[in-house]
PDB file of C-alpha atoms and ligand atoms in Angstrom:
ATOM      1  CA  MET A   1      84.259  91.790  72.900  1.00  0.00           C
ATOM      2  CA  ARG A   2      84.273  90.822  76.587  1.00  0.00           C
ATOM      3  CA  GLN A   3      87.142  88.406  75.941  1.00  0.00           C
ATOM      4  CA  LEU A   4      89.127  91.141  74.231  1.00  0.00           C
ATOM      5  CA  GLN A   5      88.476  93.489  77.168  1.00  0.00           C
ATOM      6  CA  ARG A   6      89.607  90.759  79.566  1.00  0.00           C
ATOM      7  CA  PHE A   7      92.774  90.107  77.529  1.00  0.00           C
ATOM      8  CA  TYR A   8      93.502  93.859  77.528  1.00  0.00           C
ATOM      9  CA  GLU A   9      93.011  94.235  81.290  1.00  0.00           C
ATOM     10  CA  THR A  10      94.926  91.061  82.179  1.00  0.00           C
ATOM     11  CA  THR A  11      97.912  91.910  79.993  1.00  0.00           C
ATOM     12  CA  SER A  12      97.925  95.503  81.336  1.00  0.00           C
ATOM     13  CA  ALA A  13      98.154  94.160  84.886  1.00  0.00           C
ATOM     14  CA  ILE A  14     100.885  91.658  83.926  1.00  0.00           C
ATOM     15  CA  ILE A  15     102.944  94.326  82.149  1.00  0.00           C
ATOM     16  CA  ALA A  16     102.512  96.757  85.066  1.00  0.00           C
ATOM     17  CA  GLU A  17     103.574  94.177  87.662  1.00  0.00           C
ATOM     18  CA  THR A  18     106.565  93.034  85.576  1.00  0.00           C
ATOM     19  CA  LEU A  19     107.746  96.627  85.167  1.00  0.00           C
ATOM     20  CA  ARG A  20     107.154  97.251  88.880  1.00  0.00           C
ATOM     21  CA  ILE A  21     109.569  94.499  89.882  1.00  0.00           C
ATOM     22  CA  HIS A  22     111.955  95.026  86.968  1.00  0.00           C
ATOM     23  CA  PRO A  23     111.728  98.632  85.717  1.00  0.00           C
ATOM     24  CA  ILE A  24     113.941  98.857  82.616  1.00  0.00           C
ATOM     25  CA  TYR A  25     115.232 102.250  83.790  1.00  0.00           C
ATOM     26  CA  PRO A  26     115.950 101.762  87.509  1.00  0.00           C
ATOM     27  CA  TYR A  27     116.041 105.504  88.197  1.00  0.00           C
ATOM     28  CA  LEU A  28     114.986 108.840  86.711  1.00  0.00           C
ATOM     29  CA  LYS A  29     116.875 112.106  86.749  1.00  0.00           C
ATOM     30  CA  CYS A  30     115.258 115.528  86.669  1.00  0.00           C
ATOM     31  CA  VAL A  31     115.812 119.128  87.716  1.00  0.00           C
ATOM     32  CA  ALA A  32     113.395 121.204  89.843  1.00  0.00           C
ATOM     33  CA  ASN A  33     112.239 124.185  87.776  1.00  0.00           C
ATOM     34  CA  GLU A  34     110.816 126.046  90.781  1.00  0.00           C
ATOM     35  CA  ASP A  35     111.134 125.993  94.584  1.00  0.00           C
ATOM     36  CA  TYR A  36     109.017 123.199  96.014  1.00  0.00           C
ATOM     37  CA  GLU A  37     107.956 122.787  99.642  1.00  0.00           C
ATOM     38  CA  THR A  38     107.720 119.098 100.466  1.00  0.00           C
ATOM     39  CA  THR A  39     105.418 117.534 103.053  1.00  0.00           C
ATOM     40  CA  THR A  40     108.477 117.013 105.312  1.00  0.00           C
ATOM     41  CA  PRO A  41     108.595 120.141 107.545  1.00  0.00           C
ATOM     42  CA  GLY A  42     111.521 122.402 106.612  1.00  0.00           C
ATOM     43  CA  LEU A  43     112.508 120.382 103.538  1.00  0.00           C
ATOM     44  CA  ILE A  44     112.413 122.639 100.498  1.00  0.00           C
ATOM     45  CA  ILE A  45     113.694 121.568  97.115  1.00  0.00           C
ATOM     46  CA  ASN A  46     115.205 124.684  95.573  1.00  0.00           C
ATOM     47  CA  SER A  47     114.801 125.544  91.923  1.00  0.00           C
ATOM     48  CA  GLY A  48     117.713 124.106  89.937  1.00  0.00           C
ATOM     49  CA  THR A  49     118.259 121.150  92.278  1.00  0.00           C
ATOM     50  CA  LYS A  50     119.111 117.955  90.440  1.00  0.00           C
ATOM     51  CA  LEU A  51     116.939 115.066  91.576  1.00  0.00           C
ATOM     52  CA  PHE A  52     117.538 111.363  91.354  1.00  0.00           C
ATOM     53  CA  ILE A  53     114.374 109.268  91.625  1.00  0.00           C
ATOM     54  CA  PRO A  54     115.125 105.650  92.542  1.00  0.00           C
ATOM     55  CA  ILE A  55     112.260 103.933  90.725  1.00  0.00           C
ATOM     56  CA  LYS A  56     113.401 100.381  91.410  1.00  0.00           C
ATOM     57  CA  ALA A  57     113.792 101.032  95.139  1.00  0.00           C
ATOM     58  CA  MET A  58     110.402 102.783  95.368  1.00  0.00           C
ATOM     59  CA  GLN A  59     108.579 100.082  93.442  1.00  0.00           C
ATOM     60  CA  ASN A  60     110.096  97.367  95.629  1.00  0.00           C
ATOM     61  CA  ASP A  61     109.483  99.160  98.933  1.00  0.00           C
ATOM     62  CA  PRO A  62     107.361  96.943 101.247  1.00  0.00           C
ATOM     63  CA  GLU A  63     105.734 100.064 102.730  1.00  0.00           C
ATOM     64  CA  ILE A  64     104.282 100.836  99.306  1.00  0.00           C
ATOM     65  CA  TYR A  65     103.838  97.354  97.803  1.00  0.00           C
ATOM     66  CA  ALA A  66     103.243  94.527 100.303  1.00  0.00           C
ATOM     67  CA  GLU A  67     105.427  91.477  99.610  1.00  0.00           C
ATOM     68  CA  PRO A  68     107.291  93.371  96.884  1.00  0.00           C
ATOM     69  CA  THR A  69     109.302  90.415  95.554  1.00  0.00           C
ATOM     70  CA  LYS A  70     106.132  88.458  94.779  1.00  0.00           C
ATOM     71  CA  PHE A  71     104.664  88.678  91.290  1.00  0.00           C
ATOM     72  CA  ILE A  72     101.055  89.700  91.960  1.00  0.00           C
ATOM     73  CA  PRO A  73      99.468  91.245  88.825  1.00  0.00           C
ATOM     74  CA  GLU A  74      96.183  91.606  90.753  1.00  0.00           C
ATOM     75  CA  ARG A  75      97.732  94.696  92.384  1.00  0.00           C
ATOM     76  CA  PHE A  76      97.026  96.389  89.047  1.00  0.00           C
ATOM     77  CA  ALA A  77      93.598  94.845  88.397  1.00  0.00           C
ATOM     78  CA  VAL A  78      91.004  97.464  87.451  1.00  0.00           C
ATOM     79  CA  GLU A  79      89.080  96.943  90.704  1.00  0.00           C
ATOM     80  CA  ASN A  80      92.241  97.615  92.774  1.00  0.00           C
ATOM     81  CA  LEU A  81      93.512 100.646  90.889  1.00  0.00           C
ATOM     82  CA  HIS A  82      91.851 103.140  93.278  1.00  0.00           C
ATOM     83  CA  GLN A  83      94.091 101.843  96.107  1.00  0.00           C
ATOM     84  CA  ARG A  84      97.247 102.606  94.177  1.00  0.00           C
ATOM     85  CA  GLN A  85      99.609 105.522  94.923  1.00  0.00           C
ATOM     86  CA  LEU A  86      99.832 107.085  91.474  1.00  0.00           C
ATOM     87  CA  LEU A  87     103.461 108.234  91.681  1.00  0.00           C
ATOM     88  CA  ALA A  88     104.708 104.944  93.111  1.00  0.00           C
ATOM     89  CA  TRP A  89     104.774 103.313  89.665  1.00  0.00           C
ATOM     90  CA  LEU A  90     107.130 105.141  87.309  1.00  0.00           C
ATOM     91  CA  PRO A  91     108.662 102.783  84.692  1.00  0.00           C
ATOM     92  CA  PHE A  92     107.762 105.293  81.963  1.00  0.00           C
ATOM     93  CA  GLY A  93     108.431 108.419  84.030  1.00  0.00           C
ATOM     94  CA  GLU A  94     105.736 111.005  84.729  1.00  0.00           C
ATOM     95  CA  GLY A  95     104.784 114.532  83.732  1.00  0.00           C
ATOM     96  CA  PRO A  96     105.262 116.458  80.488  1.00  0.00           C
ATOM     97  CA  ARG A  97     108.498 114.613  79.545  1.00  0.00           C
ATOM     98  CA  ASN A  98     107.347 111.088  80.247  1.00  0.00           C
ATOM     99  CA  CYS A  99     107.893 108.311  77.704  1.00  0.00           C
ATOM    100  CA  ILE A 100     106.149 109.011  74.401  1.00  0.00           C
ATOM    101  CA  GLY A 101     106.456 105.318  73.522  1.00  0.00           C
ATOM    102  CA  MET A 102     104.467 104.052  76.521  1.00  0.00           C
ATOM    103  CA  ARG A 103     101.312 103.062  74.660  1.00  0.00           C
ATOM    104  CA  PHE A 104     103.285 101.747  71.690  1.00  0.00           C
ATOM    105  CA  SER A 105     105.370  99.585  74.087  1.00  0.00           C
ATOM    106  CA  HIS A 106     102.219  98.160  75.659  1.00  0.00           C
ATOM    107  CA  PHE A 107     100.925  97.352  72.177  1.00  0.00           C
ATOM    108  CA  LEU A 108     104.189  95.600  71.195  1.00  0.00           C
ATOM    109  CA  ILE A 109     104.388  93.641  74.453  1.00  0.00           C
ATOM    110  CA  ARG A 110     100.763  92.486  74.047  1.00  0.00           C
ATOM    111  CA  ILE A 111     101.358  91.308  70.472  1.00  0.00           C
ATOM    112  CA  SER A 112     104.595  89.552  71.492  1.00  0.00           C
ATOM    113  CA  LEU A 113     102.948  87.843  74.470  1.00  0.00           C
ATOM    114  CA  PHE A 114     100.019  86.721  72.348  1.00  0.00           C
ATOM    115  CA  SER A 115     102.240  85.408  69.579  1.00  0.00           C
ATOM    116  CA  LEU A 116     104.660  83.593  71.933  1.00  0.00           C
ATOM    117  CA  LEU A 117     102.121  82.160  74.365  1.00  0.00           C
ATOM    118  CA  SER A 118      99.632  80.999  71.765  1.00  0.00           C
ATOM    119  CA  LYS A 119     102.230  78.656  70.237  1.00  0.00           C
ATOM    120  CA  ASN A 120     104.646  77.821  73.056  1.00  0.00           C
ATOM    121  CA  LYS A 121     104.768  76.784  76.655  1.00  0.00           C
ATOM    122  CA  PHE A 122     107.509  78.288  78.841  1.00  0.00           C
ATOM    123  CA  THR A 123     108.897  76.570  81.920  1.00  0.00           C
ATOM    124  CA  PRO A 124     111.935  77.358  84.088  1.00  0.00           C
ATOM    125  CA  THR A 125     114.891  74.982  83.638  1.00  0.00           C
ATOM    126  CA  SER A 126     117.865  74.132  85.852  1.00  0.00           C
ATOM    127  CA  ARG A 127     119.739  76.970  84.112  1.00  0.00           C
ATOM    128  CA  THR A 128     117.054  79.585  84.811  1.00  0.00           C
ATOM    129  CA  PRO A 129     118.513  82.052  87.328  1.00  0.00           C
ATOM    130  CA  ILE A 130     116.075  82.438  90.222  1.00  0.00           C
ATOM    131  CA  PRO A 131     116.008  85.176  91.406  1.00  0.00           C
ATOM    132  CA  LEU A 132     116.720  86.925  88.141  1.00  0.00           C
ATOM    133  CA  ALA A 133     120.261  88.338  88.004  1.00  0.00           C
ATOM    134  CA  TYR A 134     120.876  91.631  86.189  1.00  0.00           C
ATOM    135  CA  GLU A 135     123.752  92.474  83.867  1.00  0.00           C
ATOM    136  CA  GLU A 136     126.118  94.430  86.127  1.00  0.00           C
ATOM    137  CA  THR A 137     127.648  96.717  83.535  1.00  0.00           C
ATOM    138  CA  SER A 138     124.373  97.855  81.980  1.00  0.00           C
ATOM    139  CA  LEU A 139     122.696 101.192  82.770  1.00  0.00           C
ATOM    140  CA  VAL A 140     119.308  99.655  82.074  1.00  0.00           C
ATOM    141  CA  LEU A 141     118.065  96.554  83.882  1.00  0.00           C
ATOM    142  CA  ARG A 142     118.760  93.575  81.669  1.00  0.00           C
ATOM    143  CA  PRO A 143     118.884  89.866  82.530  1.00  0.00           C
ATOM    144  CA  GLN A 144     122.429  88.529  82.840  1.00  0.00           C
ATOM    145  CA  GLY A 145     123.691  86.759  79.728  1.00  0.00           C
ATOM    146  CA  VAL A 146     120.982  88.111  77.423  1.00  0.00           C
ATOM    147  CA  TYR A 147     122.221  90.673  74.929  1.00  0.00           C
ATOM    148  CA  ALA A 148     120.000  93.205  73.177  1.00  0.00           C
ATOM    149  CA  CYS A 149     122.181  93.059  70.060  1.00  0.00           C
ATOM    150  CA  ARG A 150     125.323  91.276  68.963  1.00  0.00           C
TER     151      ARG A 150
HETATM  152  C1  HEM B   1     109.070  99.118  77.880  1.00  0.00           C
HETATM  153  C2  HEM B   1     109.571 100.059  77.066  1.00  0.00           C
HETATM  154  C3  HEM B   1     109.957 101.458  77.477  1.00  0.00           C
HETATM  155  C4  HEM B   1     110.244 101.962  78.725  1.00  0.00           C
HETATM  156  C5  HEM B   1     110.245 101.227  80.079  1.00  0.00           C
HETATM  157  C6  HEM B   1     110.536 103.374  78.551  1.00  0.00           C
HETATM  158  C7  HEM B   1     110.866 104.239  79.589  1.00  0.00           C
HETATM  159  C8  HEM B   1     111.151 105.578  79.427  1.00  0.00           C
HETATM  160  C9  HEM B   1     111.516 106.477  80.499  1.00  0.00           C
HETATM  161  C10 HEM B   1     111.663 106.098  81.981  1.00  0.00           C
HETATM  162  C11 HEM B   1     111.697 107.705  79.973  1.00  0.00           C
HETATM  163  C12 HEM B   1     112.102 108.985  80.736  1.00  0.00           C
HETATM  164  C13 HEM B   1     110.852 109.661  81.251  1.00  0.00           C
HETATM  165  C14 HEM B   1     111.142 110.761  82.265  1.00  0.00           C
HETATM  166  O1  HEM B   1     112.268 111.246  82.334  1.00  0.00           O
HETATM  167  O2  HEM B   1     110.202 111.112  83.030  1.00  0.00           O
HETATM  168  C15 HEM B   1     111.456 107.600  78.549  1.00  0.00           C
HETATM  169  C16 HEM B   1     111.533 108.644  77.664  1.00  0.00           C
HETATM  170  C17 HEM B   1     111.334 108.531  76.315  1.00  0.00           C
HETATM  171  N1  HEM B   1     110.933 107.400  75.637  1.00  0.00           N
HETATM  172 FE1  HEM B   1     110.632 105.572  76.428  1.00  0.00          FE
HETATM  173  N2  HEM B   1     110.431 103.696  77.217  1.00  0.00           N
HETATM  174  C18 HEM B   1     110.073 102.561  76.525  1.00  0.00           C
HETATM  175  C19 HEM B   1     109.826 102.464  75.179  1.00  0.00           C
HETATM  176  C20 HEM B   1     109.884 103.509  74.285  1.00  0.00           C
HETATM  177  C21 HEM B   1     109.559 103.386  72.866  1.00  0.00           C
HETATM  178  C22 HEM B   1     109.081 102.107  72.176  1.00  0.00           C
HETATM  179  C23 HEM B   1     109.753 104.625  72.337  1.00  0.00           C
HETATM  180  C24 HEM B   1     109.583 105.121  70.934  1.00  0.00           C
HETATM  181  C25 HEM B   1     108.836 104.497  70.019  1.00  0.00           C
HETATM  182  C26 HEM B   1     110.190 105.518  73.418  1.00  0.00           C
HETATM  183  C27 HEM B   1     110.483 106.859  73.274  1.00  0.00           C
HETATM  184  C28 HEM B   1     110.851 107.695  74.299  1.00  0.00           C
HETATM  185  C29 HEM B   1     111.203 109.120  74.113  1.00  0.00           C
HETATM  186  C30 HEM B   1     111.269 109.874  72.780  1.00  0.00           C
HETATM  187  C31 HEM B   1     111.493 109.643  75.377  1.00  0.00           C
HETATM  188  C32 HEM B   1     111.907 111.080  75.729  1.00  0.00           C
HETATM  189  C33 HEM B   1     110.640 111.894  75.991  1.00  0.00           C
HETATM  190  C34 HEM B   1     110.980 113.347  76.334  1.00  0.00           C
HETATM  191  O3  HEM B   1     112.095 113.631  76.783  1.00  0.00           O
HETATM  192  O4  HEM B   1     110.083 114.201  76.188  1.00  0.00           O
HETATM  193  N3  HEM B   1     110.241 104.788  74.580  1.00  0.00           N
HETATM  194  N4  HEM B   1     111.121 106.304  78.242  1.00  0.00           N
END
């Protein structure tokens, strides 16, 4: 039982850190449904304003995540969660219209990781692009040269 709990917590942190660096949707769009006074004096977001939320930029901002390009799953370890700014991690959106598939995705990623890593060992090769390059013509973040379907 403890091992299962550990697997669950470790994979949660790994998934969270991966989606922090590489959020599949790099930005969110929404519309303010009422006037909102921000913490910046004089800055009011009027009802009806269209908002663009740059998730990738926020999640890679060194003022929010120290050493943002480094893969550090411990940022999302259970004991560190209280230090986290809740709205600074948004790969699945937030609020009443956030992703309904969030838990299902976590489940699928865990099963895939378990199945792949229990039988294989992965190592970078001379053809592995480091840093990862994204497909330029895609609206979602996708590694260059890897196609979702053919
Ligand atoms: C890693 C995988 C996934 C990511 C990163 C992701 C991300 C997102 C994001 C960013 C949104 C918009 C949320 C917002 O505007 O605040 C969204 C919406 C949505 N997602 Fe996902 N998603 C994933 C997988 C899935 C899966 C597996 C399903 C279905 C089984 C799903 C179903 C939906 C639906 C139906 C919405 C629209 C919800 C609404 O408008 O009320 N997603 N997702």
